[in-house]
Amino acid sequence: MSKKELHSMKKPQDHDTSNLGTSASLNSVSSNKQDKDLVQSPLKASFEYLKGENYNIELNFIEGDEHPLTEQGNLEAILMACEQIKQDKIRNCRDQIFKKTLASFTPLHVAAFSGNADTARLLVRESGIDINVQALGQRTPLLLACATGNNEVAKVFIEEKADPNLAREDKVTPLMLSVLINAKDIVALLIENGANISAEATKGRTALHFAAANGFKSILKMLLENGGDVNVVLEEGCSNLHLASLFGHTKTASLLIQKGAALEMKDQQGYTALHYATHSERSEVAEKLLACGANKDAVDKLHFTPFHLAAQNNHINVCHVLLKYKANLNSLANDRVTPLMLAVFHGHLETVQFLCSNGSVLQARHQTGKTALHFASQRGHHEVARYLIEKGSYLHTCDLQGYTPLHKAAQNGHKKVCKVLLDRGANVDASNDKGTTPLIVAANYGHYKVVKFLVDRGADINASHSSGTTSLHFAAERGHSEIAKLLLEKGADVNACDSWGLSALHRAAKNGHESLAELFIKSNAIINSKDNWQYTPLHRAAENGHSSTVAMLLDMGSEVEARDKWGFTSLHRAACNGKTETIQILLSANVDVNAQDSLGYTALHRASEGGYYDTVKILIKAGSDVNCLDNQGFSPLHRAAENGHQDVVEMLIEYGSNVNSQTYTLNYKASALSSYVKDSSVGNQSGNTTNGFKKEPNKTKGPAALLLAAQNGHEKTVELLLKKGADAEITDFWKSTALHKSAEDGKIKSAECLIKYFNDVNLKDRWGYTPLHRASENGHSKIIELLLRNGGDIKSVDQWKCTPLIRAAQYGHYECTKLLIESGSSMDDTDKWGFSAFLRACQNGHTKIAQLLLASGADETKTTREKTTALMLVSYGGFSDTLEMLLERKANPNAVMDKGLTALHFASQKGHAAVIRLLATHGANVNAADQFGYTPLHKTAFHGHTDCVKLLLRFNARLDITDKQGCTPLMRASQNGHKDVEKIIENYKTRKSQKTCLCGKIMSDGGDNKDSVCQECKLMGLYAVSLPFKENKDNIEQNESAIHMV
């Protein structure tokens, strides 16, 4: 083969596969893109991959003028000639990558594609260059010789022991490149000299794949006879037979089948070789595969059969072959797609006729409910639609949306299909369950010709959707002016309103369709009509910033001061969205710039809240009052500061906004700290949380702008306000400062700004909280550090006598607790009920914090004023982990508080079974009575805790103890209506009166019978001896099962 012939192989023809590209699987050469409204189809005939990567790029090195290396016998001359050829190639090369590759070539590489056998042999033997030397891309001289078809040089290199398996960087070997150019002799020589037939290049390609894809039968046979795997696959699962079938190489396919190729092997998408042949219209290959036993109805992952592919691609010859072998032409793929649907969808009339003539079901339904006629209508194939109707397709069949074929034709603007359908009796006003007619659909999608055609054929112009929306509404919404004009000329009601009260004018104004809006007004639309929210068309246009539409509406007489349901004027609506140009037009129409909505907001409030700087500036210059207050006492400055709009804040201050004005307390959300009503003990005490506050809202001393900015973490706004004269220590109604708010919400940067301006960081609010209290209660350790560095008082107490440490421990903030301890907080301080930090941690089940406090020297024996111990608090809360920790430290489970209550009383009252078990196994007295005579069993029976009742009985709680009113636990359960508890106690009493063998058999009802085992157990020689119960040590369940069988 000449170099010119080799070079021509670089441009693959229609069926050339010398370039396998980036992928060779059938899925990769097919389009999988699926419109949600289209037939689901995995394939579309395409060989785009042939335009991909060129596997034999070495052919570029023989491009252009040939410079054969003719020098012989003189090594120095040969070397110089090789260098000259290389430099000429580099000079004429435009591709930078090729230039770099050429520059890396040795004389042996140049000789590989330009030399002859003698020069190559001389270079190998006398130049001293390694025969396996690699240039850029790991190219060896042998690889270049094989790739460029220089057979005589390749033979020399092989004879001189060049390694035949040294591959390019993409793992392509000399053998693969020789196969690729059909160089049989070199292939044979390489195999003979140890070339690896099974070597894989990228994506799993082997020499066999190149041979099969190109139809090189002789080479393929040689490879197979020398150990090649007939069923080797690419990464995509594509086999040799797949490739031969795809490219129509019948003889190659026959050889592969003879050699044992698997007919039913599938690639990763589930395609068989028959799918490949069918897809690429290789009818001869398809017939060969079928004749050899290929499954005619094989399915891929989407359940597409070969018939689906043939129908989709209009391969009528393949359809004939498939039908000859009795393939099912009505098979259903995923989504219930049939071959007929695919043929119809793509408009293949000849294939449609073939399928219909051979038994395809016309009325088969797609998963969406569409028939073949729906698809023909949707795609605009009017000849196909006409044929289907002639063959009996139903005109009025509806899909799952209730759409008829006429709807689909109208939706996609296919006038010819509409004519075909209407001429054959389709209902022009057919509607689905939502009232959608073909006219509404056409108007919505802007198909003027279809709209006109339907109107001329008698469609109801004023028919409405279930929402009340007519064709005119849809045209107005979408801006289809020609359609709207046509509908008005034909009598459409311009003032018809939908379910939301929107007229066509509202919809046109909302979307800025100025010419349409003007058309409607000139057609007698009510210019100030109001929708269900009392919006006028002017509101709608202004809200969305359609300034030219706003100007037109004002010129045509729109009421500029009209109010919507919330009291908004058009100016409010424009200001909410920062529509500056629209605002200028409204202002020129003398709109009231200080008008207030139902919440008291002016347009300036709305613009300030949204941070629209330019809008704020225009409104101020137009005379908007910068100190106007809304119903909550907020000025525009408050709104801007609250949302952190620094530039707007600065402007408002410059124009005279009062930096220290305060809102009303009406709107102010009380701090979490203000709602401290949690019981301070397990007794009946509760804190006074009213503190003399009035129940009705107080319209004085709400938060100033500084507090609002601080609590929302807008540190730059905080800093600006302070620089502009804001009082750093200003307080609200609850005497909270901005520092309190920052501390409570963890806004560290705001706190850092504020603290520079504070004289006293220990200021207290109405509950006696300092900023340090708030930070401690909410777990903000960084703020605690900041406050401590700046004089925060760790000994300060609130009105409940709680220190910051108590608050941190109470709410479970470990790091804060640790920090406060390290800063010297006293662990002996107690609140007004006698709770220490340790007791508060136990009360809330914060085990790690309790351990930290104990390790730091907290007194674990400390009790509250009511003598409540840590163990009691834990038991009341049901915190078994904390309880275990305390019991391990030898806490007394039988300690008694005021009124005679023990920890077990609390656990029993609250129904904490796990706590009861722990206490009882650690020696708690299950029969201890309080000052009213209640035992733990009285408590738990009264409250109906069945599990706890059972558990206490297992620990030998007595049923006969009566309280001071003479009631037993059974009587207390009965009083409160706990039938299940009554039943448990009665059953327990019955069992106690019976003698039971250890095997479980009831022996007697008591009496004088002293036998401990039944007669059967005696005969079996089984005697059980119970081990003694060891109080406070072993788990009760372990002891109950501790029996020794003799």
GROMACS .gro file of N, CA and C in nm, residues 85-135:
model
  153
   85ILE      N    1   1.487   1.617   0.702
   85ILE     CA    2   1.346   1.578   0.684
   85ILE      C    3   1.263   1.623   0.805
   86LYS      N    4   1.319   1.601   0.923
   86LYS     CA    5   1.248   1.640   1.045
   86LYS      C    6   1.224   1.791   1.050
   87GLN      N    7   1.327   1.870   1.018
   87GLN     CA    8   1.314   2.016   1.024
   87GLN      C    9   1.215   2.067   0.919
   88ASP      N   10   1.218   2.005   0.799
   88ASP     CA   11   1.122   2.044   0.695
   88ASP      C   12   0.979   2.016   0.742
   89LYS      N   13   0.961   1.903   0.804
   89LYS     CA   14   0.827   1.867   0.855
   89LYS      C   15   0.782   1.967   0.962
   90ILE      N   16   0.873   2.000   1.052
   90ILE     CA   17   0.839   2.094   1.160
   90ILE      C   18   0.803   2.231   1.102
   91ARG      N   19   0.882   2.274   1.002
   91ARG     CA   20   0.860   2.406   0.942
   91ARG      C   21   0.724   2.412   0.872
   92ASN      N   22   0.683   2.306   0.810
   92ASN     CA   23   0.557   2.306   0.734
   92ASN      C   24   0.435   2.268   0.818
   93CYS      N   25   0.460   2.233   0.943
   93CYS     CA   26   0.349   2.187   1.030
   93CYS      C   27   0.285   2.307   1.101
   94ARG      N   28   0.154   2.311   1.101
   94ARG     CA   29   0.081   2.420   1.168
   94ARG      C   30   0.033   2.380   1.308
   95ASP      N   31   0.018   2.254   1.328
   95ASP     CA   32  -0.032   2.206   1.457
   95ASP      C   33   0.082   2.204   1.560
   96GLN      N   34   0.065   2.275   1.670
   96GLN     CA   35   0.171   2.287   1.770
   96GLN      C   36   0.204   2.154   1.837
   97ILE      N   37   0.101   2.072   1.856
   97ILE     CA   38   0.125   1.941   1.920
   97ILE      C   39   0.208   1.854   1.827
   98PHE      N   40   0.175   1.855   1.696
   98PHE     CA   41   0.254   1.777   1.601
   98PHE      C   42   0.398   1.827   1.595
   99LYS      N   43   0.413   1.958   1.605
   99LYS     CA   44   0.548   2.014   1.603
   99LYS      C   45   0.630   1.959   1.718
  100LYS      N   46   0.571   1.957   1.837
  100LYS     CA   47   0.642   1.906   1.954
  100LYS      C   48   0.673   1.757   1.937
  101THR      N   49   0.579   1.685   1.877
  101THR     CA   50   0.601   1.541   1.856
  101THR      C   51   0.715   1.519   1.758
  102LEU      N   52   0.713   1.593   1.646
  102LEU     CA   53   0.820   1.580   1.546
  102LEU      C   54   0.956   1.616   1.603
  103ALA      N   55   0.957   1.719   1.687
  103ALA     CA   56   1.083   1.763   1.746
  103ALA      C   57   1.145   1.656   1.835
  104SER      N   58   1.062   1.566   1.886
  104SER     CA   59   1.111   1.461   1.976
  104SER      C   60   1.161   1.337   1.902
  105PHE      N   61   1.147   1.336   1.767
  105PHE     CA   62   1.186   1.218   1.689
  105PHE      C   63   1.337   1.205   1.679
  106THR      N   64   1.384   1.080   1.687
  106THR     CA   65   1.524   1.047   1.660
  106THR      C   66   1.536   1.011   1.512
  107PRO      N   67   1.658   0.996   1.459
  107PRO     CA   68   1.673   0.951   1.320
  107PRO      C   69   1.602   0.819   1.293
  108LEU      N   70   1.595   0.730   1.394
  108LEU     CA   71   1.525   0.604   1.375
  108LEU      C   72   1.375   0.627   1.350
  109HIS      N   73   1.316   0.724   1.421
  109HIS     CA   74   1.175   0.755   1.399
  109HIS      C   75   1.151   0.809   1.258
  110VAL      N   76   1.243   0.896   1.213
  110VAL     CA   77   1.229   0.952   1.078
  110VAL      C   78   1.243   0.842   0.975
  111ALA      N   79   1.338   0.753   0.996
  111ALA     CA   80   1.358   0.642   0.903
  111ALA      C   81   1.237   0.550   0.900
  112ALA      N   82   1.163   0.544   1.013
  112ALA     CA   83   1.047   0.456   1.021
  112ALA      C   84   0.942   0.490   0.918
  113PHE      N   85   0.926   0.620   0.888
  113PHE     CA   86   0.823   0.655   0.789
  113PHE      C   87   0.882   0.710   0.658
  114SER      N   88   1.017   0.736   0.654
  114SER     CA   89   1.076   0.792   0.531
  114SER      C   90   1.185   0.706   0.472
  115GLY      N   91   1.231   0.607   0.547
  115GLY     CA   92   1.347   0.530   0.502
  115GLY      C   93   1.311   0.400   0.435
  116ASN      N   94   1.418   0.325   0.398
  116ASN     CA   95   1.402   0.191   0.343
  116ASN      C   96   1.472   0.092   0.435
  117ALA      N   97   1.469  -0.033   0.396
  117ALA     CA   98   1.522  -0.137   0.483
  117ALA      C   99   1.671  -0.118   0.512
  118ASP      N  100   1.749  -0.082   0.407
  118ASP     CA  101   1.894  -0.072   0.425
  118ASP      C  102   1.931   0.042   0.519
  119THR      N  103   1.870   0.160   0.498
  119THR     CA  104   1.903   0.273   0.585
  119THR      C  105   1.859   0.245   0.728
  120ALA      N  106   1.744   0.181   0.743
  120ALA     CA  107   1.695   0.149   0.877
  120ALA      C  108   1.790   0.053   0.947
  121ARG      N  109   1.839  -0.050   0.871
  121ARG     CA  110   1.928  -0.149   0.932
  121ARG      C  111   2.060  -0.085   0.973
  122LEU      N  112   2.109   0.005   0.887
  122LEU     CA  113   2.235   0.072   0.917
  122LEU      C  114   2.222   0.159   1.043
  123LEU      N  115   2.113   0.230   1.053
  123LEU     CA  116   2.091   0.316   1.169
  123LEU      C  117   2.083   0.234   1.298
  124VAL      N  118   2.010   0.124   1.290
  124VAL     CA  119   1.994   0.039   1.408
  124VAL      C  120   2.128  -0.015   1.454
  125ARG      N  121   2.213  -0.057   1.359
  125ARG     CA  122   2.336  -0.128   1.394
  125ARG      C  123   2.452  -0.033   1.425
  126GLU      N  124   2.455   0.088   1.365
  126GLU     CA  125   2.573   0.171   1.377
  126GLU      C  126   2.550   0.306   1.447
  127SER      N  127   2.424   0.351   1.457
  127SER     CA  128   2.401   0.485   1.515
  127SER      C  129   2.410   0.486   1.667
  128GLY      N  130   2.395   0.369   1.726
  128GLY     CA  131   2.397   0.362   1.872
  128GLY      C  132   2.264   0.402   1.937
  129ILE      N  133   2.162   0.431   1.855
  129ILE     CA  134   2.030   0.468   1.908
  129ILE      C  135   1.955   0.343   1.949
  130ASP      N  136   1.896   0.346   2.068
  130ASP     CA  137   1.819   0.231   2.117
  130ASP      C  138   1.700   0.208   2.023
  131ILE      N  139   1.685   0.085   1.976
  131ILE     CA  140   1.578   0.053   1.881
  131ILE      C  141   1.439   0.075   1.941
  132ASN      N  142   1.430   0.073   2.075
  132ASN     CA  143   1.301   0.094   2.142
  132ASN      C  144   1.286   0.235   2.199
  133VAL      N  145   1.370   0.327   2.147
  133VAL     CA  146   1.362   0.464   2.196
  133VAL      C  147   1.222   0.520   2.174
  134GLN      N  148   1.172   0.599   2.271
  134GLN     CA  149   1.035   0.651   2.263
  134GLN      C  150   1.037   0.803   2.248
  135ALA      N  151   0.962   0.850   2.152
  135ALA     CA  152   0.943   0.994   2.133
  135ALA      C  153   0.823   1.038   2.214
   0.00000   0.00000   0.00000
